[in-house]
Short mmCIF file of N, CA and C in Angstrom, two decimals:
data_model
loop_
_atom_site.label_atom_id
_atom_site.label_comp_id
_atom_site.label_asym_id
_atom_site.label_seq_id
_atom_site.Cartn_x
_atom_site.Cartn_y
_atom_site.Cartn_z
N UNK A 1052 114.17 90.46 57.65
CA UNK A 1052 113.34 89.47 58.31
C UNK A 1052 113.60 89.56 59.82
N UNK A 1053 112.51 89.66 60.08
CA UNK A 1053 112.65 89.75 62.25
C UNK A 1053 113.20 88.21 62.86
N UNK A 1054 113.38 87.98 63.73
CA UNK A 1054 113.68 87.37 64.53
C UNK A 1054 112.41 86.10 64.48
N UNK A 1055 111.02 86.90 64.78
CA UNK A 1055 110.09 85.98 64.63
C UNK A 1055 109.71 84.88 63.71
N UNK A 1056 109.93 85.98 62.56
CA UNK A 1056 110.00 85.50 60.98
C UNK A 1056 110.66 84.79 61.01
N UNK A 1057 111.88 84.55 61.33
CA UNK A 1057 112.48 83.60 60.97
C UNK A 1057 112.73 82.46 61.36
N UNK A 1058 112.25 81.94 62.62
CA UNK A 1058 112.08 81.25 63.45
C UNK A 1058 111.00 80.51 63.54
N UNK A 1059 109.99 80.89 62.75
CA UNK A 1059 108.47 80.36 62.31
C UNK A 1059 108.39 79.83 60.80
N UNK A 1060 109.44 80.03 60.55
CA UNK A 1060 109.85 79.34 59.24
C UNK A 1060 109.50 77.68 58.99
N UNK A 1061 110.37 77.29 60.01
CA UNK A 1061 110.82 76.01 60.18
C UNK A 1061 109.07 75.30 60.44
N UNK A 1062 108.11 75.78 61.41
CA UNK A 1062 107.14 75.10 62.10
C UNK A 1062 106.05 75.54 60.42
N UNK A 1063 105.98 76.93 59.79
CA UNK A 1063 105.39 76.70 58.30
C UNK A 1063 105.65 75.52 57.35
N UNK A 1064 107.26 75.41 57.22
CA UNK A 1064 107.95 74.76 56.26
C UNK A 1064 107.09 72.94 56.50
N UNK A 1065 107.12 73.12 58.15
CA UNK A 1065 106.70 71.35 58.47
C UNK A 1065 104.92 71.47 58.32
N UNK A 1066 104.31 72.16 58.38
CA UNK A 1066 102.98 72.30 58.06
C UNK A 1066 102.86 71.78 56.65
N UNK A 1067 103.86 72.84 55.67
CA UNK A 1067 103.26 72.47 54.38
C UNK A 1067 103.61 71.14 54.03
N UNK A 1068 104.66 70.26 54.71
CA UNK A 1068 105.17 68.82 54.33
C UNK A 1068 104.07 68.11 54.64
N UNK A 1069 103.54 68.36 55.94
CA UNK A 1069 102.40 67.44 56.36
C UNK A 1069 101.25 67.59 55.05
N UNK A 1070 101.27 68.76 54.73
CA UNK A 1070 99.62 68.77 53.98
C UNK A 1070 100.11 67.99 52.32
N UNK A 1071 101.36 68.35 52.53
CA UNK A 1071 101.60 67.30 51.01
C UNK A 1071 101.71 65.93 51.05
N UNK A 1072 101.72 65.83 52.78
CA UNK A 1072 101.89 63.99 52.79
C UNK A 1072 100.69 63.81 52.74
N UNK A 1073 99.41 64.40 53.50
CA UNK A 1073 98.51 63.96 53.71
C UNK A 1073 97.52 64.22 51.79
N UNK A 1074 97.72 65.06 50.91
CA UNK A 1074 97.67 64.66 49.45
C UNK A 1074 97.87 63.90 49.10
N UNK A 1075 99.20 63.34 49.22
CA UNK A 1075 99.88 62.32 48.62
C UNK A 1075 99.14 60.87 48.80
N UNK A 1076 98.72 60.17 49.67
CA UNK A 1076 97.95 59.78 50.71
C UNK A 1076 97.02 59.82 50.09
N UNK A 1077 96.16 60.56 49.53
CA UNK A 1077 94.77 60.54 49.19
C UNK A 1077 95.07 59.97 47.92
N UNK A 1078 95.97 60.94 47.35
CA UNK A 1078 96.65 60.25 45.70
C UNK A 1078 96.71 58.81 45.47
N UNK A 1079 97.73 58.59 46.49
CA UNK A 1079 97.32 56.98 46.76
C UNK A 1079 96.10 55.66 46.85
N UNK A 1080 95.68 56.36 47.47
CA UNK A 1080 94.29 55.51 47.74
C UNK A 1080 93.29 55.96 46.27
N UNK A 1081 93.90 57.24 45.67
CA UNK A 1081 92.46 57.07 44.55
C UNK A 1081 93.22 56.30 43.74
N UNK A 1082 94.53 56.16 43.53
CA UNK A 1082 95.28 55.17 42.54
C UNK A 1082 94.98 53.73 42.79
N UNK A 1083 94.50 53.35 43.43
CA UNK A 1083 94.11 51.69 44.16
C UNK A 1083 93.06 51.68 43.71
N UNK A 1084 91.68 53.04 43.94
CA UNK A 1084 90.66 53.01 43.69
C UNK A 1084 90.01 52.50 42.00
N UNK A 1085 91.13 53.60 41.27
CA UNK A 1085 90.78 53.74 39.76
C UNK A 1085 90.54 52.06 38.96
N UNK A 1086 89.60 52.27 38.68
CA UNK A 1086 89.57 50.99 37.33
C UNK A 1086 90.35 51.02 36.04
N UNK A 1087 90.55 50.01 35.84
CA UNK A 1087 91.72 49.67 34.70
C UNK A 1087 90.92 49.94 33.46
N UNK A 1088 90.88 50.74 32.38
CA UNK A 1088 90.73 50.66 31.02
C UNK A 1088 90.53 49.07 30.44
N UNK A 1089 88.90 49.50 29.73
CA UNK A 1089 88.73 47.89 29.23
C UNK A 1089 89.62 47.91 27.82
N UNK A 1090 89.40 46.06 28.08
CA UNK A 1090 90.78 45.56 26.58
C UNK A 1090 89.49 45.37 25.16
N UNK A 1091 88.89 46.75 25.04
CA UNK A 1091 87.96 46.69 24.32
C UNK A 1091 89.04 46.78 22.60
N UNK A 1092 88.37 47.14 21.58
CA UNK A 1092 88.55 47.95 20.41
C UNK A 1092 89.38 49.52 20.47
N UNK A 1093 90.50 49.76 20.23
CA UNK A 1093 91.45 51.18 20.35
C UNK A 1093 90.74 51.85 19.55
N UNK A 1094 90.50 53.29 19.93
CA UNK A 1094 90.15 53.90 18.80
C UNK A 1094 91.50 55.11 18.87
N UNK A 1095 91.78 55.39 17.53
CA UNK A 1095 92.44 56.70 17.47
C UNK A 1095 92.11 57.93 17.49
N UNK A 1096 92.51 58.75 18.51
CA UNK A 1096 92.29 60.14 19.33
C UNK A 1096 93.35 60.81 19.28
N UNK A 1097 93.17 62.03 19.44
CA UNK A 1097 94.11 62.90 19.55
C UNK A 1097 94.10 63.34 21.72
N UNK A 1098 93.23 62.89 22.29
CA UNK A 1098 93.77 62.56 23.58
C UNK A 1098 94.28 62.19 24.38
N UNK A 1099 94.60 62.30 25.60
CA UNK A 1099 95.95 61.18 26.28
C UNK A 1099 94.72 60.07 26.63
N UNK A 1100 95.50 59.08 26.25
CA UNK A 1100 94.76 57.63 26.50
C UNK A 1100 95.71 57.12 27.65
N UNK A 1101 96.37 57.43 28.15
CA UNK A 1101 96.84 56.71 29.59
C UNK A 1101 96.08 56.11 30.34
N UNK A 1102 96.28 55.17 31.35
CA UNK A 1102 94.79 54.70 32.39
C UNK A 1102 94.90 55.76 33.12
N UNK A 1103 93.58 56.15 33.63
CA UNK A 1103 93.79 56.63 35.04
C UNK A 1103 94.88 57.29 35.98
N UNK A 1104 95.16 55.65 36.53
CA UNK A 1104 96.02 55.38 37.67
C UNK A 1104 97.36 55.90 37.40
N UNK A 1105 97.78 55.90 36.01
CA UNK A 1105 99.32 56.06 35.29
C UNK A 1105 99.37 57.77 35.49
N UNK A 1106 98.20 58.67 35.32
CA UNK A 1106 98.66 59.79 35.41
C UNK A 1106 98.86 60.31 37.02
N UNK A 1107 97.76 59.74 37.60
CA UNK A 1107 98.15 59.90 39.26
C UNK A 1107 99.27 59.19 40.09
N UNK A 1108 99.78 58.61 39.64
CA UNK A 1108 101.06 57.63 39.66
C UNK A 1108 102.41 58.51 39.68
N UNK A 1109 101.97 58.91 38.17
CA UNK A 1109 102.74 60.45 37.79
C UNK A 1109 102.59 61.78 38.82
N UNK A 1110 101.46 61.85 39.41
CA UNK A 1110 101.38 63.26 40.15
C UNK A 1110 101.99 62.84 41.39
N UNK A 1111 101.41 61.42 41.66
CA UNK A 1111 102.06 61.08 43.09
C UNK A 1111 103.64 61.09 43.12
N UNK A 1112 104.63 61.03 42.23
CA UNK A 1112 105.91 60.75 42.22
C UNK A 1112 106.59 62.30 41.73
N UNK A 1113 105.69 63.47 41.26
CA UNK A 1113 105.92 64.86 41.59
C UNK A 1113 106.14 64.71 42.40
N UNK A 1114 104.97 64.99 43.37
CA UNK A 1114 104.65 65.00 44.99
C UNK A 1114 105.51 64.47 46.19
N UNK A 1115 106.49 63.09 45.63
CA UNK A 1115 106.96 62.99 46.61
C UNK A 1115 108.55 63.37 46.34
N UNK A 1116 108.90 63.85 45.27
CA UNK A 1116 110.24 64.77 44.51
C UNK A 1116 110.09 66.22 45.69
N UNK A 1117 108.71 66.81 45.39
CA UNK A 1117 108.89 67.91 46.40
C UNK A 1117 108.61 67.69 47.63
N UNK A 1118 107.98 66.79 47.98
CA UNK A 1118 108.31 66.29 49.59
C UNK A 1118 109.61 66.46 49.98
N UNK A 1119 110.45 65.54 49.16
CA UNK A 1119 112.02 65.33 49.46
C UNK A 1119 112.49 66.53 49.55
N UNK A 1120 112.46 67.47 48.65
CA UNK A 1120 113.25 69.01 48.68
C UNK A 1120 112.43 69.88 49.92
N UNK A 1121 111.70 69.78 50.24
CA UNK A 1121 110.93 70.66 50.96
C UNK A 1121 111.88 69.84 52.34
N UNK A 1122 111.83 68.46 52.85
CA UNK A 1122 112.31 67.89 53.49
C UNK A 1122 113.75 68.31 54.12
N UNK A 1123 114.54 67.88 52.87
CA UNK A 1123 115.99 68.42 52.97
C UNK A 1123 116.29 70.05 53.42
N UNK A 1124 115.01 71.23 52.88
CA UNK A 1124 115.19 72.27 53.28
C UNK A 1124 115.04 72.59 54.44
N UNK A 1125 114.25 71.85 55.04
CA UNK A 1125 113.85 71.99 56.71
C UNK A 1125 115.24 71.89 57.67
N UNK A 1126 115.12 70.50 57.06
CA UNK A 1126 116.37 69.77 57.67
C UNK A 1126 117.70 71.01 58.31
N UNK A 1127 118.39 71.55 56.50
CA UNK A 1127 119.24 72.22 56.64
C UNK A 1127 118.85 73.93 57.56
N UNK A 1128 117.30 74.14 57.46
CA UNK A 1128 116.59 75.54 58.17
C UNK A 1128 116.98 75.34 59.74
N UNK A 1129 116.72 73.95 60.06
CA UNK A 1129 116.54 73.48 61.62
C UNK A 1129 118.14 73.75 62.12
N UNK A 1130 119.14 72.94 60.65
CA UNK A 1130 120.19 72.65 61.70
C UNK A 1130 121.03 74.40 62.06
N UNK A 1131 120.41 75.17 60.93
CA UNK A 1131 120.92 76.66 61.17
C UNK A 1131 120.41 77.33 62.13
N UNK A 1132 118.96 77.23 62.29
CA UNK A 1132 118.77 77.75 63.21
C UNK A 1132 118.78 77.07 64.44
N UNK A 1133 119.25 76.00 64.75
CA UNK A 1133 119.70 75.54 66.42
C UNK A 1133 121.63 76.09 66.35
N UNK A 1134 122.34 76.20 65.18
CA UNK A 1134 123.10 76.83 65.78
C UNK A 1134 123.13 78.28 65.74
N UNK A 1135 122.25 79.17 65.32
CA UNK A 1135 122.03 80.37 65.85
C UNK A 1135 121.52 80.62 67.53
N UNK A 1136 121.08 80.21 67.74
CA UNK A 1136 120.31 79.97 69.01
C UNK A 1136 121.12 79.52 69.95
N UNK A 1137 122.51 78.36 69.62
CA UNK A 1137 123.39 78.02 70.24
C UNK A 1137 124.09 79.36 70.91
N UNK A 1138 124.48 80.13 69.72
CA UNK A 1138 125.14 80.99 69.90
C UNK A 1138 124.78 82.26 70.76
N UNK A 1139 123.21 82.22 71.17
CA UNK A 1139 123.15 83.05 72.18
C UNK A 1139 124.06 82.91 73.38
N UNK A 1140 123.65 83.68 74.29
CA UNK A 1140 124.84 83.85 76.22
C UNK A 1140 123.81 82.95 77.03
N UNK A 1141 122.38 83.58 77.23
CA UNK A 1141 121.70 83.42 78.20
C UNK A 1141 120.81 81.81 77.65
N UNK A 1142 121.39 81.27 78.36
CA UNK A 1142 120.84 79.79 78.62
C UNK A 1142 119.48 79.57 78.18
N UNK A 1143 118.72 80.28 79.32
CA UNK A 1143 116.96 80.10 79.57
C UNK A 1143 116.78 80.57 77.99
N UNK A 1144 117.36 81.71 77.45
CA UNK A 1144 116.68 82.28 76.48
C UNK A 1144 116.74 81.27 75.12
N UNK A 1145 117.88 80.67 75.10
CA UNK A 1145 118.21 79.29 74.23
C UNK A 1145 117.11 78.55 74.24
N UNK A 1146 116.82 77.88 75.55
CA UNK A 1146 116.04 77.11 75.88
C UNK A 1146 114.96 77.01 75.81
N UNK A 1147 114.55 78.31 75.70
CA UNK A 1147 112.29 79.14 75.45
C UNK A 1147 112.47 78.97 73.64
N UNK A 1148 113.67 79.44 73.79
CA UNK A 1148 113.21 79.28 71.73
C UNK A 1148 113.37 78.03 71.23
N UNK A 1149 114.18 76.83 72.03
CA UNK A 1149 114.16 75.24 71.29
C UNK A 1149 112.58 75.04 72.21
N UNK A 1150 112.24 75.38 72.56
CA UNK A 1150 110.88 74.93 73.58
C UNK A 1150 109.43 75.06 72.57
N UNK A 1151 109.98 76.84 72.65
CA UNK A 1151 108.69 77.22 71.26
C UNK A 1151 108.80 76.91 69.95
N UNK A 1152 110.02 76.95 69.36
CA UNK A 1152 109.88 76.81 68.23
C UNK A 1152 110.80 75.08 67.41
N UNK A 1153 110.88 74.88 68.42
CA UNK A 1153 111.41 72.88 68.11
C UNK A 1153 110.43 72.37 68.62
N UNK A 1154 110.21 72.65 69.92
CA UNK A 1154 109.23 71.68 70.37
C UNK A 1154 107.46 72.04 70.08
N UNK A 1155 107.61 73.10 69.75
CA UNK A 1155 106.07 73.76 69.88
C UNK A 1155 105.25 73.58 70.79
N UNK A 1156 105.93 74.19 72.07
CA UNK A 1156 105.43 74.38 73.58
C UNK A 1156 104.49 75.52 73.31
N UNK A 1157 103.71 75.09 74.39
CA UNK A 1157 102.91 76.42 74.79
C UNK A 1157 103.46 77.43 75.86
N UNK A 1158 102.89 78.40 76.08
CA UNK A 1158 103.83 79.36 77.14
C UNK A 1158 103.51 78.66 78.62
N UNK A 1159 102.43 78.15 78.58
CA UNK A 1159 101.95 77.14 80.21
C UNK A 1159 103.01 76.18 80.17
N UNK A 1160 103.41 75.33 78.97
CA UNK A 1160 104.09 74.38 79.25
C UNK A 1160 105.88 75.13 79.51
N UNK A 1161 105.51 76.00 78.53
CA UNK A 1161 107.33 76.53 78.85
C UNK A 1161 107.65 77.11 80.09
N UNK A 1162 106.47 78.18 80.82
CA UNK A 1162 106.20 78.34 82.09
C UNK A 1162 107.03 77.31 82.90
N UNK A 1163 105.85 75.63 82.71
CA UNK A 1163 105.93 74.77 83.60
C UNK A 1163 108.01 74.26 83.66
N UNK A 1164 108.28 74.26 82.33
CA UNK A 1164 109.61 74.04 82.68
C UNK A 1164 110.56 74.51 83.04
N UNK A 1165 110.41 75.66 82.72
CA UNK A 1165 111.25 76.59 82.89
C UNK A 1165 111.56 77.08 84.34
N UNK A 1166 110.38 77.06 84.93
CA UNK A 1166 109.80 76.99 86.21
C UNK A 1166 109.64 78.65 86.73
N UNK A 1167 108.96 78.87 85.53
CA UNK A 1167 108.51 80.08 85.70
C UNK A 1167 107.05 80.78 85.19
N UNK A 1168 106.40 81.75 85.76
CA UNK A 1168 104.77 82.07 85.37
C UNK A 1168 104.96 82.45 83.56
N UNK A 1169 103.84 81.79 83.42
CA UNK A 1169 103.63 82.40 81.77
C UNK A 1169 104.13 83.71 81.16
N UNK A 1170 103.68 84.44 82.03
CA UNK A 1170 104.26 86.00 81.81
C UNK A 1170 105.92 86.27 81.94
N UNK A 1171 106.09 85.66 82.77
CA UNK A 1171 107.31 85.63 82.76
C UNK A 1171 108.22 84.62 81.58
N UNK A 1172 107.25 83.73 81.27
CA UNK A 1172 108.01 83.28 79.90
C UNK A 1172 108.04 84.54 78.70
N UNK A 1173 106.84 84.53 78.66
CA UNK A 1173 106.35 85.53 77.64
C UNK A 1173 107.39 86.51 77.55
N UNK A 1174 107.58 86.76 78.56
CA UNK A 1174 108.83 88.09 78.91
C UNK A 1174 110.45 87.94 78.66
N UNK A 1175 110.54 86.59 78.49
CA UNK A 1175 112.05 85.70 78.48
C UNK A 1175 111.89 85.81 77.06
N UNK A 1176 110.94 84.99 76.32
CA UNK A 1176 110.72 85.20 74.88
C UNK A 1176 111.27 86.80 74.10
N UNK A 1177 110.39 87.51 74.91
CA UNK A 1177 111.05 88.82 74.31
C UNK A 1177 112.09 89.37 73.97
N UNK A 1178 112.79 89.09 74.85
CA UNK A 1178 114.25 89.25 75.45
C UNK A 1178 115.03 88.29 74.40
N UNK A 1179 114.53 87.30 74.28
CA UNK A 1179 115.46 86.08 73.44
C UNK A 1179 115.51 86.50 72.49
N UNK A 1180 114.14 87.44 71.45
CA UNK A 1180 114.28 87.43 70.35
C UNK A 1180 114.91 88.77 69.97
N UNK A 1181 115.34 89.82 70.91
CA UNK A 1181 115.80 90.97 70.64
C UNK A 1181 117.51 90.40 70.96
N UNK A 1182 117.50 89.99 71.09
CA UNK A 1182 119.30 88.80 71.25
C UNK A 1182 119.23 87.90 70.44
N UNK A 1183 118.63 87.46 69.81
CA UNK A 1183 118.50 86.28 68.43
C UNK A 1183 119.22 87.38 67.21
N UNK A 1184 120.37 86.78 66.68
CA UNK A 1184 120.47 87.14 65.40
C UNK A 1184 120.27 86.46 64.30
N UNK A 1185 120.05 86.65 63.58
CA UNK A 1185 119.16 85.90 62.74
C UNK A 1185 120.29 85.84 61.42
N UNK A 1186 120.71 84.70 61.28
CA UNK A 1186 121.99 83.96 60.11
C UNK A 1186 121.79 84.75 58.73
N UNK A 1187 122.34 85.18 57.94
CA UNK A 1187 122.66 85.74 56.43
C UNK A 1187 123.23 85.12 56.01
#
């Protein structure tokens, strides 16, 4: 795994949390939505007769089991890779990779802090990631 790869991990890993919160979320609101099963006459079936709401209830409480693990994995991805990154020499180069890949700067904005032209970030980047070793 490159340097890049691995470092783009962390900003995938938080993408896919968001898109499962924002499921989850929908899950929710159709569980509020669903109507309750009338207190008519039972008939016997060989189908699941659950309401509705009880099986999405159920998907929603998957959903937020792998939220949590997906969560905790980040967590422990982030805290490894800020001390890989610690462990570089060159300061600035530390600093472009918590910029790009913690903060999810743009190269204008990392430019702007860094206090240097885009290209010249661009160029610091390079440099950082051929000096990034990447944890086993």
């Amino acid at each position: 795994m490159t340097a890049k790869e691995y470092l783009r991990q962390a900003r995938t890993l938080d993408a896919l949390i968001n898109t499962h919160l924002r499921e989850k979320s929908e899950l929710q609101q159709m569980a509020y939505s669903i109507s309750t099963p009338s207190l008519g006459e039972r008939v016997q079936t060989s189908r699941n007769t659950d309401a509705p709401y009880v099986r999405t209830l159920e998907k929603i409480m998957r959903l937020e089991d792998r939220i949590t693990n997906e969560i905790d994995r980040l967590v422990d991805l982030k805290a490894e890779m800020l001390s890989a990154i610690e462990d570089m020499a060159n300061s600035q180069e530390r600093l472009l990779l918590k910029y790009r890949y913690f903060d999810g700067c743009t190269w204008e904005e990392i430019g702007m802090a860094l206090n240097v032209s885009e290209r010249t970030a661009r160029r610091i980047h390079g440099s950082a990631l051929q000096n990034f070793v990447v944890p086993t």
